[in-house]
CSV table of C-alpha atoms and ligand atoms in Angstrom, one decimal:
chain,number,residue,atom,x,y,z
A,1,UNK,CA,20.8,-19.8,1.9
A,2,UNK,CA,23.5,-19.8,0.0
A,3,UNK,CA,24.1,-16.6,-2.3
A,4,UNK,CA,23.5,-17.8,-5.6
A,5,UNK,CA,19.9,-20.3,-4.9
A,6,UNK,CA,18.5,-17.4,-3.3
A,7,UNK,CA,19.0,-15.5,-6.5
A,8,UNK,CA,17.2,-18.7,-8.3
A,9,UNK,CA,14.9,-18.3,-6.1
A,10,UNK,CA,14.0,-14.9,-6.7
A,11,UNK,CA,14.5,-14.5,-10.3
A,12,UNK,CA,12.5,-18.2,-10.0
A,13,UNK,CA,9.1,-16.2,-7.6
A,14,UNK,CA,9.7,-12.9,-9.8
A,15,UNK,CA,9.6,-15.0,-12.9
A,16,UNK,CA,6.3,-16.1,-12.6
A,17,UNK,CA,4.4,-12.7,-13.0
A,18,UNK,CA,7.0,-11.5,-16.0
A,19,UNK,CA,4.4,-11.6,-19.2
A,20,UNK,CA,5.9,-12.4,-22.5
A,21,UNK,CA,7.8,-10.5,-23.5
A,22,UNK,CA,6.8,-9.9,-27.4
A,23,UNK,CA,2.7,-8.7,-25.7
A,24,UNK,CA,4.7,-5.8,-23.3
A,25,UNK,CA,3.6,-2.3,-24.1
A,26,UNK,CA,6.1,0.5,-23.1
A,27,UNK,CA,5.3,0.3,-19.1
A,28,UNK,CA,6.1,-3.7,-19.2
A,29,UNK,CA,9.0,-3.4,-21.1
A,30,UNK,CA,9.7,0.0,-17.7
A,31,UNK,CA,9.6,-2.6,-15.7
A,32,UNK,CA,9.9,-5.9,-16.3
A,33,UNK,CA,13.6,-4.7,-18.2
A,34,UNK,CA,15.4,-4.0,-15.4
A,35,UNK,CA,17.7,-6.7,-13.0
A,36,UNK,CA,17.9,-4.2,-10.6
A,37,UNK,CA,15.0,-0.7,-9.5
A,38,UNK,CA,17.7,0.4,-7.2
A,39,UNK,CA,21.0,-0.4,-9.6
A,40,UNK,CA,21.5,2.2,-13.3
A,41,UNK,CA,18.1,4.1,-12.5
A,42,UNK,CA,19.1,6.7,-14.2
A,43,UNK,CA,19.2,4.1,-17.0
A,44,UNK,CA,16.0,2.4,-15.9
A,45,UNK,CA,13.4,5.6,-15.9
A,46,UNK,CA,15.1,6.0,-19.8
A,47,UNK,CA,12.1,3.0,-20.2
A,48,UNK,CA,10.2,5.3,-18.1
A,49,UNK,CA,9.2,8.2,-20.5
A,50,UNK,CA,7.6,5.4,-22.7
A,51,UNK,CA,5.5,4.0,-20.0
A,52,UNK,CA,4.4,7.7,-19.3
A,53,UNK,CA,3.5,8.5,-22.6
A,54,UNK,CA,1.8,5.0,-22.9
A,55,UNK,CA,-0.4,4.6,-20.2
A,56,UNK,CA,-1.0,9.3,-20.9
A,57,UNK,CA,-2.4,8.4,-24.3
A,58,UNK,CA,-4.6,5.1,-22.6
A,59,UNK,CA,-6.2,6.8,-20.2
A,60,UNK,CA,-6.8,10.1,-23.0
A,61,UNK,CA,-8.4,7.7,-25.4
A,62,UNK,CA,-10.3,5.7,-22.8
A,63,UNK,CA,-11.3,7.4,-19.6
A,64,UNK,CA,-13.3,10.8,-21.1
A,65,UNK,CA,-13.5,12.2,-18.1
A,66,UNK,CA,-9.4,12.3,-17.7
A,67,UNK,CA,-10.2,13.4,-21.5
A,68,UNK,CA,-12.5,16.8,-20.2
A,69,UNK,CA,-9.1,17.7,-17.4
A,70,UNK,CA,-6.6,17.5,-20.4
A,71,UNK,CA,-9.3,19.6,-21.9
A,72,UNK,CA,-9.6,22.4,-19.4
A,73,UNK,CA,-5.5,22.7,-18.7
A,74,UNK,CA,-5.1,22.4,-23.2
A,75,UNK,CA,-2.8,19.5,-22.9
A,76,UNK,CA,-2.6,16.8,-25.1
A,77,UNK,CA,-1.1,13.1,-26.1
A,78,UNK,CA,1.3,15.8,-28.4
A,79,UNK,CA,2.7,18.3,-25.6
A,80,UNK,CA,3.6,14.9,-23.5
A,81,UNK,CA,7.4,14.5,-25.3
A,82,UNK,CA,10.4,14.5,-22.8
A,83,UNK,CA,10.8,13.5,-19.1
A,84,UNK,CA,10.4,17.6,-18.1
A,85,UNK,CA,6.5,17.6,-20.0
A,86,UNK,CA,5.3,14.7,-17.7
A,87,UNK,CA,4.5,17.4,-15.4
A,88,UNK,CA,2.3,19.2,-17.5
A,89,UNK,CA,0.2,16.0,-17.3
A,90,UNK,CA,-3.1,17.1,-15.1
A,91,UNK,CA,-2.9,15.5,-12.3
A,92,UNK,CA,-7.3,14.0,-10.4
A,93,UNK,CA,-6.8,14.7,-6.6
A,94,UNK,CA,-7.0,11.8,-4.3
A,95,UNK,CA,-9.8,13.3,-3.1
A,96,UNK,CA,-11.8,11.8,-6.1
A,97,UNK,CA,-12.1,8.4,-5.7
A,98,UNK,CA,-14.4,9.7,-2.4
A,99,UNK,CA,-16.6,12.0,-4.5
A,100,UNK,CA,-18.8,8.8,-5.7
A,101,UNK,CA,-22.6,9.4,-5.0
A,102,UNK,CA,-24.3,7.1,-2.6
A,103,UNK,CA,-26.9,4.6,-4.1
A,104,UNK,CA,-27.9,4.0,-8.1
A,105,UNK,CA,-25.1,6.9,-9.2
A,106,UNK,CA,-22.3,4.9,-7.4
A,107,UNK,CA,-21.8,2.1,-11.0
A,108,UNK,CA,-22.1,5.8,-12.5
A,109,UNK,CA,-19.5,7.2,-11.4
A,110,UNK,CA,-17.1,4.0,-11.1
A,111,UNK,CA,-18.7,3.2,-15.2
A,112,UNK,CA,-16.8,7.2,-15.1
A,113,UNK,CA,-13.5,6.6,-13.8
A,114,UNK,CA,-12.8,3.2,-15.0
A,115,UNK,CA,-10.5,3.4,-18.5
A,116,UNK,CA,-11.7,1.5,-21.6
A,117,UNK,CA,-15.6,-0.2,-20.9
A,118,UNK,CA,-16.0,-1.4,-17.7
A,119,UNK,CA,-16.9,-4.7,-17.3
A,120,UNK,CA,-19.9,-4.4,-15.9
A,121,UNK,CA,-21.2,-7.3,-14.0
A,122,UNK,CA,-25.1,-7.8,-13.3
A,123,UNK,CA,-26.2,-7.1,-9.5
A,124,UNK,CA,-29.0,-7.8,-8.4
A,125,UNK,CA,-30.3,-4.3,-7.5
A,126,UNK,CA,-30.2,-1.1,-9.2
A,127,UNK,CA,-28.5,0.5,-6.7
A,128,UNK,CA,-26.3,-3.0,-5.1
A,129,UNK,CA,-24.6,-1.8,-1.9
A,130,UNK,CA,-20.5,-1.3,-2.2
A,131,UNK,CA,-19.7,-5.1,-0.5
A,132,UNK,CA,-22.2,-6.3,-3.6
A,133,UNK,CA,-20.6,-4.5,-5.7
A,134,UNK,CA,-16.9,-5.5,-5.0
A,135,UNK,CA,-18.4,-9.5,-5.1
A,136,UNK,CA,-19.4,-9.0,-8.0
A,137,UNK,CA,-16.6,-6.7,-9.8
A,138,UNK,CA,-14.5,-9.1,-8.1
A,139,UNK,CA,-16.1,-12.4,-10.1
A,140,UNK,CA,-15.3,-10.8,-13.3
A,141,UNK,CA,-11.1,-10.1,-12.2
A,142,UNK,CA,-11.5,-6.1,-11.4
A,143,UNK,CA,-10.3,-6.0,-8.1
A,144,UNK,CA,-11.9,-2.6,-6.1
A,145,UNK,CA,-9.7,-1.5,-3.2
A,146,UNK,CA,-10.7,0.8,-0.2
A,147,UNK,CA,-9.3,2.4,2.8
A,148,UNK,CA,-11.7,4.7,4.5
A,149,UNK,CA,-10.8,8.0,6.0
A,150,UNK,CA,-11.6,9.2,9.0
A,151,UNK,CA,-14.9,10.6,7.7
A,152,UNK,CA,-16.2,7.2,6.8
A,153,UNK,CA,-16.0,7.1,3.2
A,154,UNK,CA,-14.6,4.5,1.5
A,155,UNK,CA,-11.6,5.6,-1.4
A,156,UNK,CA,-12.5,3.4,-4.3
A,157,UNK,CA,-9.1,2.5,-6.6
A,158,UNK,CA,-10.5,0.0,-9.7
A,159,UNK,CA,-7.8,-2.5,-10.4
A,160,UNK,CA,-7.8,-5.5,-12.6
A,161,UNK,CA,-6.4,-8.5,-12.1
A,162,UNK,CA,-2.6,-6.8,-14.4
A,163,UNK,CA,-2.8,-3.5,-13.5
A,164,UNK,CA,-2.8,-5.7,-9.2
A,165,UNK,CA,-0.1,-8.6,-11.0
A,166,UNK,CA,1.7,-5.5,-11.6
A,167,UNK,CA,1.8,-3.9,-9.3
A,168,UNK,CA,2.4,-7.0,-7.3
A,169,UNK,CA,5.4,-7.9,-9.3
A,170,UNK,CA,6.5,-4.0,-8.6
A,171,UNK,CA,6.4,-4.1,-5.2
A,172,UNK,CA,8.4,-7.4,-4.7
A,173,UNK,CA,10.7,-6.7,-6.6
A,174,UNK,CA,11.2,-3.5,-3.6
A,175,UNK,CA,11.6,-6.2,-0.5
A,176,UNK,CA,13.9,-8.5,-2.8
A,177,UNK,CA,15.7,-5.2,-3.3
A,178,UNK,CA,16.2,-3.4,0.1
A,179,UNK,CA,15.6,-6.1,2.3
A,180,UNK,CA,17.3,-9.1,3.9
A,181,UNK,CA,15.2,-11.9,1.7
A,182,UNK,CA,15.2,-15.6,2.1
A,183,UNK,CA,11.6,-17.7,0.9
A,184,UNK,CA,12.4,-19.5,4.6
A,185,UNK,CA,11.8,-17.3,6.1
A,186,UNK,CA,8.5,-17.3,8.8
A,187,UNK,CA,6.4,-14.6,8.7
A,188,UNK,CA,3.4,-12.6,11.3
A,189,UNK,CA,1.5,-10.8,9.6
A,190,UNK,CA,-0.4,-8.6,11.9
A,191,UNK,CA,-4.2,-8.3,10.1
A,192,UNK,CA,-7.1,-10.1,10.0
A,193,UNK,CA,-6.5,-12.8,6.9
A,194,UNK,CA,-5.4,-11.2,3.7
A,195,UNK,CA,-7.3,-13.3,1.7
A,196,UNK,CA,-10.6,-12.4,3.3
A,197,UNK,CA,-10.0,-9.2,2.7
A,198,UNK,CA,-10.6,-6.0,0.0
A,199,UNK,CA,-8.7,-3.1,3.2
A,200,UNK,CA,-5.6,-2.5,1.2
A,201,UNK,CA,-2.7,-2.6,4.0
A,202,UNK,CA,-4.3,-6.7,4.0
A,203,UNK,CA,-4.4,-6.9,0.4
A,204,UNK,CA,-0.7,-5.2,0.0
A,205,UNK,CA,0.6,-7.5,3.4
A,206,UNK,CA,-1.1,-10.5,1.1
A,207,UNK,CA,2.0,-9.9,-0.7
A,208,UNK,CA,3.8,-12.8,1.9
A,209,UNK,CA,1.9,-14.7,0.1
A,210,UNK,CA,4.0,-15.1,-3.1
A,211,UNK,CA,7.6,-14.3,-1.0
A,212,UNK,CA,7.5,-17.2,1.4
A,213,UNK,CA,6.1,-20.5,2.1
A,214,UNK,CA,2.0,-19.8,3.3
A,215,UNK,CA,3.4,-22.8,6.1
A,216,UNK,CA,5.0,-20.5,7.9
A,217,UNK,CA,2.5,-17.0,7.7
A,218,UNK,CA,1.4,-17.1,10.9
A,219,UNK,CA,-1.4,-14.0,10.1
A,220,UNK,CA,-3.4,-12.6,14.1
A,221,UNK,CA,-6.6,-12.9,13.4
A,222,UNK,CA,-8.5,-15.5,11.2
A,223,UNK,CA,-12.1,-15.8,10.1
A,224,UNK,CA,-12.5,-12.1,10.3
A,225,UNK,CA,-13.9,-11.0,7.0
A,226,UNK,CA,-13.2,-7.4,7.4
A,227,UNK,CA,-16.3,-6.0,4.9
A,228,UNK,CA,-17.0,-2.0,4.5
A,229,UNK,CA,-20.6,-2.5,5.7
A,230,UNK,CA,-18.6,-3.6,9.1
A,231,UNK,CA,-16.1,-1.4,9.2
A,232,UNK,CA,-18.5,1.8,8.4
A,233,UNK,CA,-20.7,0.1,11.6
A,234,UNK,CA,-17.9,0.3,13.8
A,235,UNK,CA,-18.2,4.2,13.7
A,236,UNK,CA,-20.6,5.3,15.6
A,237,UNK,CA,-20.7,8.6,14.3
A,238,UNK,CA,-22.1,6.9,10.9
A,239,UNK,CA,-24.9,4.6,12.0
A,240,UNK,CA,-28.1,4.8,13.3
A,241,UNK,CA,-28.9,3.3,17.1
A,242,UNK,CA,-30.0,-0.4,15.2
A,243,UNK,CA,-26.7,-1.0,13.2
A,244,UNK,CA,-25.0,-0.5,16.5
A,245,UNK,CA,-26.7,-2.0,18.5
A,246,UNK,CA,-26.2,-5.2,14.9
A,247,UNK,CA,-22.6,-3.7,15.2
A,248,UNK,CA,-22.0,-5.3,18.9
A,249,UNK,CA,-23.1,-8.7,18.3
A,250,UNK,CA,-20.6,-8.8,15.1
A,251,UNK,CA,-18.3,-7.6,16.8
A,252,UNK,CA,-16.1,-10.3,16.9
A,253,UNK,CA,-13.0,-7.6,17.5
A,254,UNK,CA,-13.6,-7.4,21.3
A,255,UNK,CA,-10.9,-7.5,23.6
A,256,UNK,CA,-11.5,-10.6,24.3
A,257,UNK,CA,-10.0,-12.2,20.6
A,258,UNK,CA,-7.2,-9.1,20.9
A,259,UNK,CA,-6.0,-10.5,24.6
A,260,UNK,CA,-5.6,-13.9,22.7
A,261,UNK,CA,-4.7,-13.1,19.9
A,262,UNK,CA,-2.1,-11.1,20.5
A,263,UNK,CA,-0.9,-13.6,22.8
A,264,UNK,CA,-1.1,-16.2,20.6
A,265,UNK,CA,1.8,-14.0,18.6
A,266,UNK,CA,3.6,-13.7,21.4
A,267,UNK,CA,4.2,-17.2,22.1
A,268,UNK,CA,5.6,-17.0,18.0
A,269,UNK,CA,7.9,-14.8,19.1
A,270,UNK,CA,9.5,-17.0,22.2
A,271,UNK,CA,9.3,-20.2,19.5
A,272,UNK,CA,11.3,-18.4,17.7
A,273,UNK,CA,13.8,-18.0,19.4
A,274,UNK,CA,14.0,-20.9,21.5
A,275,UNK,CA,14.5,-22.3,17.5
A,276,UNK,CA,17.0,-19.4,16.4
A,277,UNK,CA,14.2,-18.9,13.5
A,278,UNK,CA,14.5,-15.7,11.5
A,279,UNK,CA,10.7,-14.0,11.3
A,280,UNK,CA,9.6,-11.1,8.8
A,281,UNK,CA,7.0,-9.7,11.7
A,282,UNK,CA,4.6,-6.9,9.7
A,283,UNK,CA,1.0,-5.1,10.9
A,284,UNK,CA,0.0,-1.3,11.3
A,285,UNK,CA,2.8,0.2,14.3
A,286,UNK,CA,-0.5,0.4,16.6
A,287,UNK,CA,-0.8,-3.4,15.9
A,288,UNK,CA,2.9,-4.1,17.2
A,289,UNK,CA,2.4,-1.6,19.6
A,290,UNK,CA,-0.3,-2.9,21.8
A,291,UNK,CA,1.4,-6.6,21.3
A,292,UNK,CA,4.4,-5.0,22.8
A,293,UNK,CA,2.7,-2.9,25.7
A,294,UNK,CA,1.9,-6.5,26.7
A,295,UNK,CA,4.7,-8.1,26.7
A,296,UNK,CA,5.9,-4.8,29.4
A,297,UNK,CA,2.9,-5.6,31.5
A,298,UNK,CA,4.2,-9.7,31.6
A,299,UNK,CA,8.2,-8.8,32.0
A,300,UNK,CA,8.7,-11.0,28.5
A,301,UNK,CA,11.4,-9.7,26.0
A,302,UNK,CA,12.3,-11.8,23.1
A,303,UNK,CA,16.4,-11.8,21.7
A,304,UNK,CA,15.7,-11.9,17.7
A,305,UNK,CA,18.7,-10.1,16.0
A,306,UNK,CA,18.2,-12.1,12.2
A,307,UNK,CA,14.8,-11.1,12.2
A,308,UNK,CA,13.4,-8.2,10.9
A,309,UNK,CA,9.7,-5.5,11.2
A,310,UNK,CA,7.5,-3.9,8.1
A,311,UNK,CA,5.3,-0.8,9.4
A,312,UNK,CA,2.7,-0.1,7.3
A,313,UNK,CA,-0.6,1.4,5.8
A,314,UNK,CA,0.4,5.2,8.1
A,315,UNK,CA,0.2,6.3,12.4
A,316,UNK,CA,-2.9,6.6,13.6
A,317,UNK,CA,-4.7,9.3,12.5
A,318,UNK,CA,-4.5,11.1,16.5
A,319,UNK,CA,-0.3,13.0,14.5
A,320,UNK,CA,0.4,14.5,18.4
A,321,UNK,CA,-0.3,11.5,19.9
A,322,UNK,CA,1.4,9.2,17.7
A,323,UNK,CA,5.2,7.6,18.8
A,324,UNK,CA,7.6,8.9,16.0
A,325,UNK,CA,8.8,6.4,14.0
A,326,UNK,CA,12.5,6.9,16.4
A,327,UNK,CA,11.4,6.1,19.6
A,328,UNK,CA,9.2,3.2,17.2
A,329,UNK,CA,12.0,1.8,16.4
A,330,UNK,CA,14.4,1.9,19.9
A,331,UNK,CA,10.6,-0.3,21.9
A,332,UNK,CA,11.4,-3.1,18.7
A,333,UNK,CA,14.8,-3.3,19.8
A,334,UNK,CA,14.3,-3.6,23.2
A,335,UNK,CA,11.3,-5.7,23.8
A,336,UNK,CA,11.9,-7.9,20.2
A,337,UNK,CA,15.4,-7.3,20.2
A,338,UNK,CA,15.3,-6.6,17.2
A,339,UNK,CA,18.5,-3.8,15.5
A,340,UNK,CA,17.0,-1.0,14.3
A,341,UNK,CA,19.1,-1.0,11.3
A,342,UNK,CA,17.4,-4.1,10.7
A,343,UNK,CA,13.5,-2.2,10.9
A,344,UNK,CA,11.2,-1.0,7.8
A,345,UNK,CA,8.6,0.8,7.2
A,346,UNK,CA,6.4,1.1,4.0
A,347,UNK,CA,4.4,4.1,3.1
A,348,UNK,CA,2.0,2.9,0.6
A,349,UNK,CA,-1.9,4.0,-1.0
A,350,UNK,CA,-4.3,2.2,-2.8
A,351,UNK,CA,-3.6,5.0,-5.5
A,352,UNK,CA,-0.5,4.5,-6.3
A,353,UNK,CA,1.0,1.2,-8.5
A,354,UNK,CA,4.1,1.6,-6.5
A,355,UNK,CA,5.5,1.6,-2.6
A,356,UNK,CA,8.2,3.5,-0.8
A,357,UNK,CA,9.4,1.2,1.3
A,358,UNK,CA,12.5,2.6,4.2
A,359,UNK,CA,15.6,1.0,3.8
A,360,UNK,CA,18.1,0.1,6.9
A,361,UNK,CA,18.8,3.6,7.1
A,362,UNK,CA,15.1,4.6,7.5
A,363,UNK,CA,14.6,6.3,4.5
A,364,UNK,CA,11.9,5.7,2.0
A,365,UNK,CA,13.3,4.5,-1.5
A,366,UNK,CA,11.1,6.0,-5.0
A,367,UNK,CA,11.5,3.2,-7.0
A,368,UNK,CA,11.8,4.0,-11.4
A,369,UNK,CA,8.4,2.7,-12.4
A,370,UNK,CA,7.5,6.2,-10.9
A,371,UNK,CA,7.8,9.8,-10.5
A,372,UNK,CA,7.6,11.3,-7.3
A,373,UNK,CA,6.4,15.1,-7.0
A,374,UNK,CA,5.9,17.4,-4.6
A,375,UNK,CA,3.5,20.7,-4.7
A,376,UNK,CA,3.6,24.3,-4.0
A,377,UNK,CA,0.5,25.8,-2.2
A,378,UNK,CA,-0.4,26.7,-6.6
A,379,UNK,CA,0.4,22.8,-6.7
A,380,UNK,CA,3.3,24.1,-9.0
A,381,UNK,CA,6.7,21.8,-8.7
A,382,UNK,CA,9.1,22.0,-6.0
A,383,UNK,CA,12.2,19.5,-6.1
A,384,UNK,CA,14.1,18.7,-3.2
A,385,UNK,CA,14.5,19.0,-0.2
A,386,UNK,CA,11.4,21.2,0.6
A,387,UNK,CA,8.4,20.0,2.3
A,388,UNK,CA,5.5,20.3,0.8
A,389,UNK,CA,2.4,18.0,-1.4
A,390,UNK,CA,3.9,14.4,-2.3
A,391,UNK,CA,2.2,13.7,-6.0
A,392,UNK,CA,2.9,11.0,-8.6
A,393,UNK,CA,3.3,10.0,-12.1
A,394,UNK,CA,2.2,6.3,-12.3
A,395,UNK,CA,1.8,4.5,-15.7
A,396,UNK,CA,1.3,1.1,-14.0
A,397,UNK,CA,-2.5,2.0,-13.9
A,398,UNK,CA,-4.4,0.7,-16.9
A,399,UNK,CA,-7.6,0.7,-15.2
A,400,UNK,CA,-7.3,3.8,-13.9
A,401,UNK,CA,-5.8,7.6,-14.3
A,402,UNK,CA,-2.7,7.0,-12.0
A,403,UNK,CA,-1.3,10.8,-12.2
A,404,UNK,CA,-1.9,11.9,-8.6
A,405,UNK,CA,-2.2,14.5,-5.9
A,406,UNK,CA,-2.3,13.4,-2.1
A,407,UNK,CA,-3.2,15.4,0.5
A,408,UNK,CA,0.2,14.2,2.8
A,409,UNK,CA,3.8,16.2,3.7
A,410,UNK,CA,7.1,14.6,2.4
A,411,UNK,CA,10.0,15.8,1.8
A,412,UNK,CA,12.9,14.5,-1.7
A,413,UNK,CA,16.0,14.0,-2.0
A,414,UNK,CA,17.9,13.3,-4.7
A,415,UNK,CA,19.5,10.4,-3.2
A,416,UNK,CA,19.5,9.0,0.2
A,417,UNK,CA,22.2,10.1,2.7
A,418,UNK,CA,22.3,6.4,4.6
A,419,UNK,CA,22.8,4.0,1.7
A,420,UNK,CA,24.0,3.5,-2.1
A,421,UNK,CA,20.9,2.2,-2.9
A,422,UNK,CA,20.1,5.0,-6.2
A,423,UNK,CA,17.2,7.2,-6.9
A,424,UNK,CA,15.9,9.7,-5.1
A,425,UNK,CA,14.2,8.5,-1.5
A,426,UNK,CA,10.9,9.9,0.9
A,427,UNK,CA,12.2,11.6,3.9
A,428,UNK,CA,11.5,9.5,6.9
A,429,UNK,CA,8.5,10.8,8.5
A,430,UNK,CA,5.2,11.0,6.1
A,431,UNK,CA,2.7,13.6,7.4
A,432,UNK,CA,-1.0,14.5,6.8
A,433,UNK,CA,-1.4,17.8,5.2
A,434,UNK,CA,-3.1,20.3,7.7
A,435,UNK,CA,-7.0,20.9,7.2
A,436,UNK,CA,-6.9,17.3,5.6
A,437,UNK,CA,-8.9,15.0,6.7
A,438,UNK,CA,-6.7,12.0,8.0
A,439,UNK,CA,-6.6,8.8,7.3
A,440,UNK,CA,-5.2,5.4,6.3
A,441,UNK,CA,-5.6,2.0,6.8
A,442,UNK,CA,-4.3,1.6,10.7
A,443,UNK,CA,-6.7,4.6,10.9
A,444,UNK,CA,-9.3,2.7,10.7
A,445,UNK,CA,-7.8,-0.5,12.3
A,446,UNK,CA,-7.0,1.5,15.4
A,447,UNK,CA,-10.9,2.1,15.6
A,448,UNK,CA,-11.8,-0.8,14.8
A,449,UNK,CA,-9.5,-2.4,17.4
A,450,UNK,CA,-11.3,-0.2,20.4
A,451,UNK,CA,-12.2,-1.5,23.7
A,452,UNK,CA,-16.6,-1.7,22.9
A,453,UNK,CA,-17.3,-0.5,27.1
B,1,ZN,ZN1,18.6,4.7,1.7
């Protein structure tokens, strides 16, 4: 595709998300003004300070819980004047989004973390189950994304339509700038149908429907609605025998279904090779690994030199067992014939409106719409080049405060050691801090895939 044509296509795609400038708050201004995220990074960041100030004021004034936290830390709106001041903003631990009571208290909890008045639906009972909560809020225009830890508890992140659209725009910008984007490419999504689930990873990969033509998108597992209940049922430790029997009966992801799906994916790869088509293969690493293992077993290899791989959702919970990214990239190159500089990984969290997508050199680029922080054990910022706990100031959501401390261990560099895109980068490997519960969508899905016997 001609380059000028491609720019026109990208512009059209992004324009769809841009709201009329008369209605912009400083948050929309910071998000929609830059023509490129990773060029003129410093200039883009000048727009970020007013956005953070606006967002902080909004949550301070409309979120009772956050305001209380600010009072404890003695921080008011007047204290946040410069980019350096943003480090004073009180941060919420990500575990906070998991600390909800079961049953009746759940809605009160949700009402507390929601900034402004919660668009509370009418529930059939006083203690609706999580699926009903998600379903009913969806109808009110609030999408509740969830992700799960190994303990079986879910994080609930309430996002109104505006916050979700801004997240999508933000992620799309990183994709079109850091990857080789062509709207005519084919896509293979190694995930359940993203239109049918609220699992964060599926929702994020569902952005493919914004970027590519629906007829060119192939989903590995269709017609599988992953609900919180379904996920919970897969966890032997959290359920009783009765539920376990039920879970077995409804376990659609049996080894037979997996195998059938994997063979369908391999046939697609072979078709792309034969027709000389470009494809973007996206999904959690364990899933792609399983497909590649089958290819090795059946002695089938393909050469897709113009295609790309995008992994995400984290690696499997057991860190010691995981294949380091580098070894995985080599395997992708060997089995699928996709060069390593066309392999990308994305670090993303339900709680965060930015995705950290790796460039051709595998460093994860921080978009200019967020302030990344690395904290020491006392939760004090330590700057660049040192390992610490990842935290961020995310002004994009208005339905919950996006000022969050994660349990992930990262290192931040002021600039990418490999490519020319501007702005800071996260080191290639992101790990869970010791003692912090393993979590992530990929871990949950990996469990789903484990054979029943
Ligand atoms: Zn780079």
